[in-house]
Amino acid sequence: MGLLNLFSFASLALSISTGVQAVSWTATPFNPASVPLAVRSPYVSAWLPQGAGTALNAAWPTFWTGTNVGWAGYVRIDGTTYNFLGLPIVAGATAATQKSLDITSTQSTFVMTAGPIDLTANFFSPVEPTDLVKQSTPFSYLTLSAVSNDGNSHTVSVYTDISAEWVASDDTLTVNWTSTTTGNVLTHQVQLENQQLYTEVSDRIQQGSVYYSTDNTASATYQTGQDAVVRAQFINNGVLANTLDTNFRAINDDWPVFAFAHDLGTVGTTASTPVVFSVGQARDPAVEYIIANNQLQARSLYFWSNYASVADAIAFFHSDYTAALGRAQAFDSQLQSDASAISTDYAGLVAMSVRQAFGATEITISKNSDGSWNTADVLMFLKEISSDGNVNTVDVIFPAWPILLYTNPALGKYLILGLFEYQATGQYPNKWACHDLGSAYPQALGHNDGKDETMPLEESGNMLIMALSYTQKSNDTSLITTYSSLLDQWTQYLIAEALIPANQISTDDFAGSLANQTNLAIKGIVGIKAMSVIAGMLGDTQKESNYSSIAASYVTQWQTFATASDGSHLTLSYGDDSSWGLSYNLYADKLLGTNVFPQSVYDMQTAWYKTVTNTYGVPLDTRHTYTKSDWQSWTAAIVTDDTMRDTFISSVVKYIGNGENSVPLSDWYDSVSGDISGGFQNRPVVGGHLALLAL
Ligand SMILES: *[C@@H]1O[C@H](CO)[C@@H](O)[C@H](O)[C@H]1NC(C)=O
Ligand SMILES: *[C@@H]1O[C@H](CO)[C@@H](O)[C@H](O)[C@H]1NC(C)=O
Ligand SMILES: *[C@@H]1O[C@H](CO)[C@@H](O)[C@H](O)[C@H]1NC(C)=O
Ligand SMILES: *[C@@H]1O[C@H](CO)[C@@H](O)[C@H](O)[C@H]1NC(C)=O
């Protein structure tokens, strides 16, 4: 934040260098590189860049890209004020000490010791996979509760604010704001004065508003104004002035902040009732989508169909807090229990992955011609965060697929349905499946010129595998019935190209292109077999047996092409005996129950991986020492002994907790050094960490 920022950076550097020596708090399950605070959508994505041990009050929260999103918090106890959140430099407050951090799939809970009080700050981003209204509501909770730690009673009040950095990353842009009361909720609303529909700048949407709210109880006060002024008001008085600054200006012009405080009264050894804050970003329309005849459709987040206004949605969100927490605790403990059956490390890995995976998605609906909502027309959109910002990238949905199967397969359908609808309009000219629905989120404009990133084998196989997988899990045959000719068209491509893959890229495009990739051939062959099963479901027994024989004969030939001559492992590419890689596409054969590849292949690969494991896991392939956390999780799910399975999982967890970076979980990292490998961060492919739970 301008001048203050200079101080912030100095403090941050100091806390990181001391953090390397010892993290002073307990962490469950472990200290990750970055802690999710409010992670709910591509535009509600606030993290604590924890690195080797930065406390909640030793850095500003950041948007996933690393730019600050000001979020400050104080607690005042018997006239002494402590800072527990963010790095505001205002005289008169001392820093609270972080005592613990506890991370579940939906919550990050910090306990901050402030003199005689322990303050619990619970950052809770709901994940509601079976409720489209709630899942599409782009808001996240922060609750604060205090308890005495010295046996005595104390007078306590709490304060939080957000800055306008939540609106955009360019601090010179002008924002305006209003503060309102709806029902039992106080809300500060902030937005860019110059709005641009469907437009991102530095990954921030230039449209809609940010909302910061709290319960409008007798204990609540509010204020908007310059950061130092508003914060000093609380530090010195423990209450806010209930005044509003209406001098609209740039984000960095005397840094306007939007604050609330609550008087908790006297707090003893019983924890105080949590006070609830919420933060979110809403816009309408949300996504632009190509339909027939090159027409563009405006789509809205599903939650609008249930409320008359954003204010109503926020009022409901606040009234629903206790129930939402109950649902989240049930979801968290089910996941914890299912994953713990694999290992403790695995439970930690999936807990770290859930908010990030869902945080890349948005559920939308269209309007009927009379202007009413068409809730029968549901499409889910996913941003290929950080790698290129594409819309609904097929080979990003594919690695994330396990989390959709585990939580609600219908969400998988809503994610791939738009790809089917678009290609069924006939506007996409290539005979293989397209790579994505649009180059720049949130515009799903298709690729009528056919010049999307070319991954023909990869995406055709992915679409067939996901279509069958969804159908098997749901018993809903609508996708395979409606789009059988597209599926068959892509199968023709696979029959022609899968056995001897041309020089092309796979989803791991950063590794470059290569001919005869063993792992791509696996995907293509499983895709052909998937169409055989689909044909059987549709009653075409001749096609079913024809494609089944083709797949079986390809497997036999593939084994001779793809096995190293000493029989010890699969090669990365045919004929290159010294090459190898993670054959993660075999996972699809197990997932679908197609079993076209013999068990001996899994046994051979399992034995091989044991000989090539580095400190942080098995390399993606012999071209580099880097690897992927998603593909290692997929491979862990199909190796034939539990020791190798656990090695894969524990290697990934060791990397995530090694303190060597501070970005939202990067799926791409080096298996030797444990460093991140490129700019990948906060990608939804971490949904693939649930691979073991989806089989
Ligand atoms: C703030 O800016 C938006 C977008 O330009 C505009 O619609 C709105 O009326 C402005 N609000 C105030 C209070 O000036
Ligand atoms: C799908 O059908 C199978 C066989 O009838 C049944 O066992 C399974 O429970 C069904 N699954 C769902 C999600 O309805
Ligand atoms: C791919 O593998 C096939 C079968 O081994 C071989 O005939 C062909 O020459 C290979 N192509 C390339 C480009 O290496
Ligand atoms: C099997 O499918 C292939 C590819 O579509 C086709 O060329 C061939 O004629 C089919 N064979 C039979 C017996 O239907």
Tab-separated table of N, CA and C and ligand atoms in Angstrom, residues 492 495 542 546-547 550, ligand 4:
chain	number	residue	atom	x	y	z
A	492	GLN	N	-13.382	-41.894	-34.342
A	492	GLN	CA	-12.739	-42.158	-35.640
A	492	GLN	C	-11.327	-41.566	-35.657
A	495	ILE	N	-9.179	-43.913	-33.609
A	495	ILE	CA	-8.891	-45.167	-34.310
A	495	ILE	C	-7.773	-44.936	-35.334
A	542	GLN	N	-23.108	-54.064	-32.556
A	542	GLN	CA	-22.091	-54.284	-33.591
A	542	GLN	C	-20.925	-53.312	-33.396
A	546	ASN	N	-17.072	-54.143	-32.404
A	546	ASN	CA	-16.037	-53.687	-33.346
A	546	ASN	C	-14.995	-52.825	-32.621
A	547	TYR	N	-15.461	-51.812	-31.891
A	547	TYR	CA	-14.504	-50.915	-31.221
A	547	TYR	C	-13.761	-51.629	-30.105
A	550	ILE	N	-10.986	-53.467	-31.758
A	550	ILE	CA	-9.933	-52.526	-32.179
A	550	ILE	C	-9.064	-52.150	-30.976
B	4	LIG	C1	-15.176	-50.981	-37.385
B	4	LIG	O1	-14.947	-49.570	-37.227
B	4	LIG	C2	-14.052	-49.037	-38.169
B	4	LIG	C3	-13.813	-47.584	-37.784
B	4	LIG	O2	-15.003	-46.886	-37.740
B	4	LIG	C4	-14.635	-49.175	-39.558
B	4	LIG	O3	-13.722	-48.666	-40.491
B	4	LIG	C5	-14.902	-50.657	-39.849
B	4	LIG	O4	-15.570	-50.793	-41.070
B	4	LIG	C6	-15.775	-51.249	-38.755
B	4	LIG	N1	-15.883	-52.673	-38.950
B	4	LIG	C7	-17.022	-53.285	-38.864
B	4	LIG	C8	-16.971	-54.769	-39.057
B	4	LIG	O5	-18.071	-52.706	-38.654
